[in-house]
Short mmCIF file of C-alpha atoms in Angstrom, two decimals:
data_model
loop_
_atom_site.label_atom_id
_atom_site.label_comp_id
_atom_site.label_asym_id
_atom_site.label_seq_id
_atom_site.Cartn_x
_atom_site.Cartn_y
_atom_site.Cartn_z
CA UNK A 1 64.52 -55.33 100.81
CA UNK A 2 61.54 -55.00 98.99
CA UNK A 3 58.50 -56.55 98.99
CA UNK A 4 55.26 -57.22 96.33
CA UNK A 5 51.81 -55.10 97.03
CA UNK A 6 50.69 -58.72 97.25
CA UNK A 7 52.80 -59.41 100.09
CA UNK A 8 53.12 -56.08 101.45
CA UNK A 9 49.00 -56.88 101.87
CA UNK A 10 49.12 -59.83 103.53
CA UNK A 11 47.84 -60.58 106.60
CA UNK A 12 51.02 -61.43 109.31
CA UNK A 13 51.08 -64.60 110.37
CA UNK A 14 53.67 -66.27 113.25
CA UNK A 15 55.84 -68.78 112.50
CA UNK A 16 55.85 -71.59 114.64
CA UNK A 17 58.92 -73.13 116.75
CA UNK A 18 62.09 -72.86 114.74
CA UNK A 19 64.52 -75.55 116.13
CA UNK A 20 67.29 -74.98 113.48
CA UNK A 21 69.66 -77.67 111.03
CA UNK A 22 69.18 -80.97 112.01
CA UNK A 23 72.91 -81.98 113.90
CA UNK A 24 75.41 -83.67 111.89
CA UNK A 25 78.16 -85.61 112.89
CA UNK A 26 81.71 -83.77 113.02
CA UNK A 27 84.72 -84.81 114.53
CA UNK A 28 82.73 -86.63 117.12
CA UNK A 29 80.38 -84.13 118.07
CA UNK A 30 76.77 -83.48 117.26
CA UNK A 31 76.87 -79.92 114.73
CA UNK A 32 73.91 -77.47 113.81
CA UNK A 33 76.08 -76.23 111.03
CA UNK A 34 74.28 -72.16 110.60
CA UNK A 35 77.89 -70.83 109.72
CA UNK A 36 81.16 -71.86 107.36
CA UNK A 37 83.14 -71.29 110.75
CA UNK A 38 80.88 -74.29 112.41
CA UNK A 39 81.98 -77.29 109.89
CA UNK A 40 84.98 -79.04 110.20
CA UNK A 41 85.72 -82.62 108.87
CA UNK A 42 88.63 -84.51 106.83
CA UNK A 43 87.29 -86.41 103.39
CA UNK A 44 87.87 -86.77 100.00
CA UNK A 45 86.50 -85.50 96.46
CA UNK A 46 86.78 -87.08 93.11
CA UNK A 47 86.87 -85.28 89.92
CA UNK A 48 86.91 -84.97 86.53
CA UNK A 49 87.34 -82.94 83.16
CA UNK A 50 84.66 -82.01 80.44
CA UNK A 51 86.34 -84.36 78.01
CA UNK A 52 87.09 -87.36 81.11
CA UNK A 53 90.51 -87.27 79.95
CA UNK A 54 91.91 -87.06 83.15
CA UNK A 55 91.08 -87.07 86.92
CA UNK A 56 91.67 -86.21 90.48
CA UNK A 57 91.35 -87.01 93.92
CA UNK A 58 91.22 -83.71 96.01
CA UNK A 59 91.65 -84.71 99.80
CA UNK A 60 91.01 -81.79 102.94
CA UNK A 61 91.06 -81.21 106.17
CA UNK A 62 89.26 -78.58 107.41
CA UNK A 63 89.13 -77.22 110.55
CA UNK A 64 86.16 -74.70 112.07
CA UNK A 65 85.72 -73.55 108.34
CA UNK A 66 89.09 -73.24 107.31
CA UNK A 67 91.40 -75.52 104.73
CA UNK A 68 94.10 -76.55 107.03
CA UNK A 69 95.60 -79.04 104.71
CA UNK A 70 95.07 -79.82 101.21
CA UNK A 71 96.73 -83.09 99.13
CA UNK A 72 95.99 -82.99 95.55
CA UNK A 73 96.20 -86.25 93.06
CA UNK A 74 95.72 -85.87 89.46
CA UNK A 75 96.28 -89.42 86.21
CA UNK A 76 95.93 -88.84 83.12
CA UNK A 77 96.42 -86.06 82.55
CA UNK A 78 99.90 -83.56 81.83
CA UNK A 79 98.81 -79.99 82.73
CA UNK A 80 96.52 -81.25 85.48
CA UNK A 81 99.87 -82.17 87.02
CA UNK A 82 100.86 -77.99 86.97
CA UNK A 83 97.06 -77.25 87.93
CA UNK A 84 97.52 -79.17 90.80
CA UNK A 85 100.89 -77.54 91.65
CA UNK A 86 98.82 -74.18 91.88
CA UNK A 87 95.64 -75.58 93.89
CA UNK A 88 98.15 -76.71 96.69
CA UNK A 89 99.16 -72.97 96.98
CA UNK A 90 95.64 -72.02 96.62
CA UNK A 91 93.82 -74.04 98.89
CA UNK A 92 95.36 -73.71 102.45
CA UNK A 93 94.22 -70.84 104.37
CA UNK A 94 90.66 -70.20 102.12
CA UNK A 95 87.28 -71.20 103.45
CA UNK A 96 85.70 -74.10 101.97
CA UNK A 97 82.78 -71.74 100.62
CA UNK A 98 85.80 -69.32 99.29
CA UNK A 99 87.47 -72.67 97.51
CA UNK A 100 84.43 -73.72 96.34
CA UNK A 101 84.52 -69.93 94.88
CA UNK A 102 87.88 -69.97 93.86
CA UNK A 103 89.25 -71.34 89.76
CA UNK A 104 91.47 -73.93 90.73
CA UNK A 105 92.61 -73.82 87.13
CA UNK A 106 91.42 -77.32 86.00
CA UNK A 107 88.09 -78.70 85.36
CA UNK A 108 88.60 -82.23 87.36
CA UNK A 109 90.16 -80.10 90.43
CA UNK A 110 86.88 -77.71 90.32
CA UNK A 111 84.82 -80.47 90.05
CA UNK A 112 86.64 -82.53 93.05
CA UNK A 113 86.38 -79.57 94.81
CA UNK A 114 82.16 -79.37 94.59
CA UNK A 115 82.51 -83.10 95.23
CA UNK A 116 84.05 -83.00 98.82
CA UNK A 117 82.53 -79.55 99.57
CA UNK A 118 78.66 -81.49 99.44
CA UNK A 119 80.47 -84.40 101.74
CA UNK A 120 82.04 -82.21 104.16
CA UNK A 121 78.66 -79.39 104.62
CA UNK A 122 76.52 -82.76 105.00
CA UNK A 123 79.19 -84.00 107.80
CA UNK A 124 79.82 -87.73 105.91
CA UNK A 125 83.42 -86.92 106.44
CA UNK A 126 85.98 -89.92 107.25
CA UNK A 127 86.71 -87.77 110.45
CA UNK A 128 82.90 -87.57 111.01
CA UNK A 129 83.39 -89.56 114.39
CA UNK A 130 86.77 -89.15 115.37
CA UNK A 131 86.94 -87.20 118.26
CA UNK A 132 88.83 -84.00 117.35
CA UNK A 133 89.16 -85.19 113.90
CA UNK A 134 92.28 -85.85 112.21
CA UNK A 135 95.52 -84.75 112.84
CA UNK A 136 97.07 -82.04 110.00
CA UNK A 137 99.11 -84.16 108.25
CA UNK A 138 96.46 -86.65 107.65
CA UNK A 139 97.22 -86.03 103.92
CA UNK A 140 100.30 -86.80 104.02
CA UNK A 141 99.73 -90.11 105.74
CA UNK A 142 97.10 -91.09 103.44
CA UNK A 143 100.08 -91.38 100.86
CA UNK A 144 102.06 -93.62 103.21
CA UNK A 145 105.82 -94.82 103.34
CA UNK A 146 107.72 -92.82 100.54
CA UNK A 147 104.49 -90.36 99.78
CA UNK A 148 103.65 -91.56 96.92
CA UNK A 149 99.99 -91.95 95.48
CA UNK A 150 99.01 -95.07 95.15
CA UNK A 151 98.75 -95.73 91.37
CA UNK A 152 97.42 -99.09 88.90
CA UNK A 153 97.74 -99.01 85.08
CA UNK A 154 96.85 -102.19 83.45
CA UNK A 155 96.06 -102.52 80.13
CA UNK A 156 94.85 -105.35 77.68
CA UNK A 157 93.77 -106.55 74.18
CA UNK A 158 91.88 -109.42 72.79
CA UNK A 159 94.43 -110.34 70.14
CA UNK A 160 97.20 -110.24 73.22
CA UNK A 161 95.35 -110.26 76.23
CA UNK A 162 96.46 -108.36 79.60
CA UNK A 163 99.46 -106.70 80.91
CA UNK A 164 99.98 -105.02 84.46
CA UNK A 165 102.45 -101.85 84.14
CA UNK A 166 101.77 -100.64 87.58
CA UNK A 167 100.75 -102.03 91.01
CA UNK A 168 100.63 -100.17 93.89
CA UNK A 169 103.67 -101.72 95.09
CA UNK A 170 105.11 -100.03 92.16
CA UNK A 171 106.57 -100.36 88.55
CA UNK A 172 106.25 -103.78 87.07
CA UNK A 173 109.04 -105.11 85.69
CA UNK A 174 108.22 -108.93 84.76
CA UNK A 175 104.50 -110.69 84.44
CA UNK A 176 104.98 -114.85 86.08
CA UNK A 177 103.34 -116.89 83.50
CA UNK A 178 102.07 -120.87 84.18
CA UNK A 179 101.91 -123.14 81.32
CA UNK A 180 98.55 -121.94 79.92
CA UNK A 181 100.25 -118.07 79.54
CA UNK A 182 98.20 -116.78 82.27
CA UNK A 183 99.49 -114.56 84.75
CA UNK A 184 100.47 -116.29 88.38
CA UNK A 185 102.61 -113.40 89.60
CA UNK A 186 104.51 -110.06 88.74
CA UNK A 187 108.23 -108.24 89.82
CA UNK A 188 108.23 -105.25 90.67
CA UNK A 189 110.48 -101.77 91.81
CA UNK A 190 109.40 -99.47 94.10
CA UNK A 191 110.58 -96.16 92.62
CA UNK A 192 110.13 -94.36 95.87
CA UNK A 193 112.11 -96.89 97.96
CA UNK A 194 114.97 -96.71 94.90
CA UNK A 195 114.89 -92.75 94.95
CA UNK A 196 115.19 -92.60 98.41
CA UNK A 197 118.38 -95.35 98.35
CA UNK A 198 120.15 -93.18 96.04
CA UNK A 199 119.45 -90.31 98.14
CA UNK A 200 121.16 -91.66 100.83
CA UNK A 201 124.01 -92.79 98.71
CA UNK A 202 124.13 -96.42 96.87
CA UNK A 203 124.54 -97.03 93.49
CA UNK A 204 122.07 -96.53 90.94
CA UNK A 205 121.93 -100.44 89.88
CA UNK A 206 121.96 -101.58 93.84
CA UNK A 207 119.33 -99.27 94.54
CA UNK A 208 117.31 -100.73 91.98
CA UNK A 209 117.83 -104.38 92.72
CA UNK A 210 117.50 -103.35 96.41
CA UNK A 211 114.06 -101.78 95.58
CA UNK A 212 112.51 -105.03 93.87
CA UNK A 213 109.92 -107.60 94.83
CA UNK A 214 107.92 -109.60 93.65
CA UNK A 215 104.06 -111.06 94.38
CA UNK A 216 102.02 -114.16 93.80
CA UNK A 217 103.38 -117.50 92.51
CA UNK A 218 106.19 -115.68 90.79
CA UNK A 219 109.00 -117.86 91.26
CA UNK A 220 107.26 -120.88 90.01
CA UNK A 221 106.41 -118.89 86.76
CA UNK A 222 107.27 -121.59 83.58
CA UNK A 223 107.93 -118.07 81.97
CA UNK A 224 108.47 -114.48 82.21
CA UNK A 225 107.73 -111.81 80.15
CA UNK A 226 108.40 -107.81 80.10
CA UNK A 227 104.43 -106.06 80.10
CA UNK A 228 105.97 -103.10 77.81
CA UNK A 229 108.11 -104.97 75.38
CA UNK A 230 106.71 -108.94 75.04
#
């Protein structure tokens, strides 16, 4: 270490009392966070690229410092889909300071990552008061029945006005329109549900019409119309 003449010629001076980090709430307990190994805590982090093109939604739990589970979500984006593949491998096993570190090979993962690392070092986890925190697996149940990521795309013009492609229930097959042309209800397929009925062995065209529902005032629709064709 070295020092200035102009400190090295100062006068020494005590500090006063030196009661540490203030706590912060982790896993229902009360933290002075002085190390990586003392913060634990299961959140989320959005981010995005340079050019906003695409996004993610980077979701961790971390346990005494290390990544115990990591669930990655990318839209909008084609090779965020194989950055994410690699972060997944990346992640587990890494401190949060070493993934914060660490290329995870796409801007919006990178900057997801920064995103969650300032929630979970501050202790505004989701897991913040849970006693013990949250299970591993968490992740996975964030993603629910069929782990799938819950997904909208609408989109809309002035000439033609709106159209919903996907809901989270899933792909949307028909928009329910009243009299007026306005929107009362949609049909849709749940692609996980289908994939998961062929898996276990019915037809293709059962397992779709099997995997369908519909919301709202659909069935009193005076017309239908398909969102990617009409």
């Amino acid at each position: 270490m070295q020092y200035s003449n102009e400190v090295e010629n100062m006068a020494c001076i005590k500090q006063g009392p030196n009661h540490g980090p203030a706590p912060i709430p982790e896993e229902g307990k009360w933290i002075q966070s002085k190390e990586i190994k003392d913060v634990s805590g299961y959140s989320h982090g959005i981010g995005w690229c340079a050019p906003q093109q695409g996004a993610c939604k980077l979701s961790l739990n971390v346990k005494n410092g290390i990544i115990q589970e990591a669930l990655v979500e990318t839209i909008g984006c084609s090779g965020m889909t194989h950055s994410a593949a690699m972060a997944a491998e990346i992640l587990p096993g890494k401190t949060i300071l070493e993934a914060l570190n660490t290329d995870l090979v796409c801007d919006a993962i990178n900057t997801a990552m920064r995103e969650l690392f300032l929630q979970i070092v501050y202790g505004r986890t989701q897991s913040a008061f849970s006693d013990d925190g949250l299970t591993i697996g968490a992740g996975l149940e964030d993603l629910g029945k069929g782990l799938r990521s819950q997904v909208g795309t609408m989109y809309g013009t002035l000439k033609k006005g709106p159209r919903y492609l996907e809901m989270a229930e899933g792909y949307v097959t028909r928009l329910a329109l009243d009299e007026d042309d306005q929107i009362i209800g949609y049909e849709f397929v749940s692609l996980g549900k289908m994939t998961d009925f062929i898996k276990k062995g019915l037809e293709p065209n059962e397992a779709y019409k099997k995997a369908m529902g519909h919301y709202g005032r659909f069935e009193n629709a005076a017309k239908y119309v398909d969102p990617r064709k009409e």
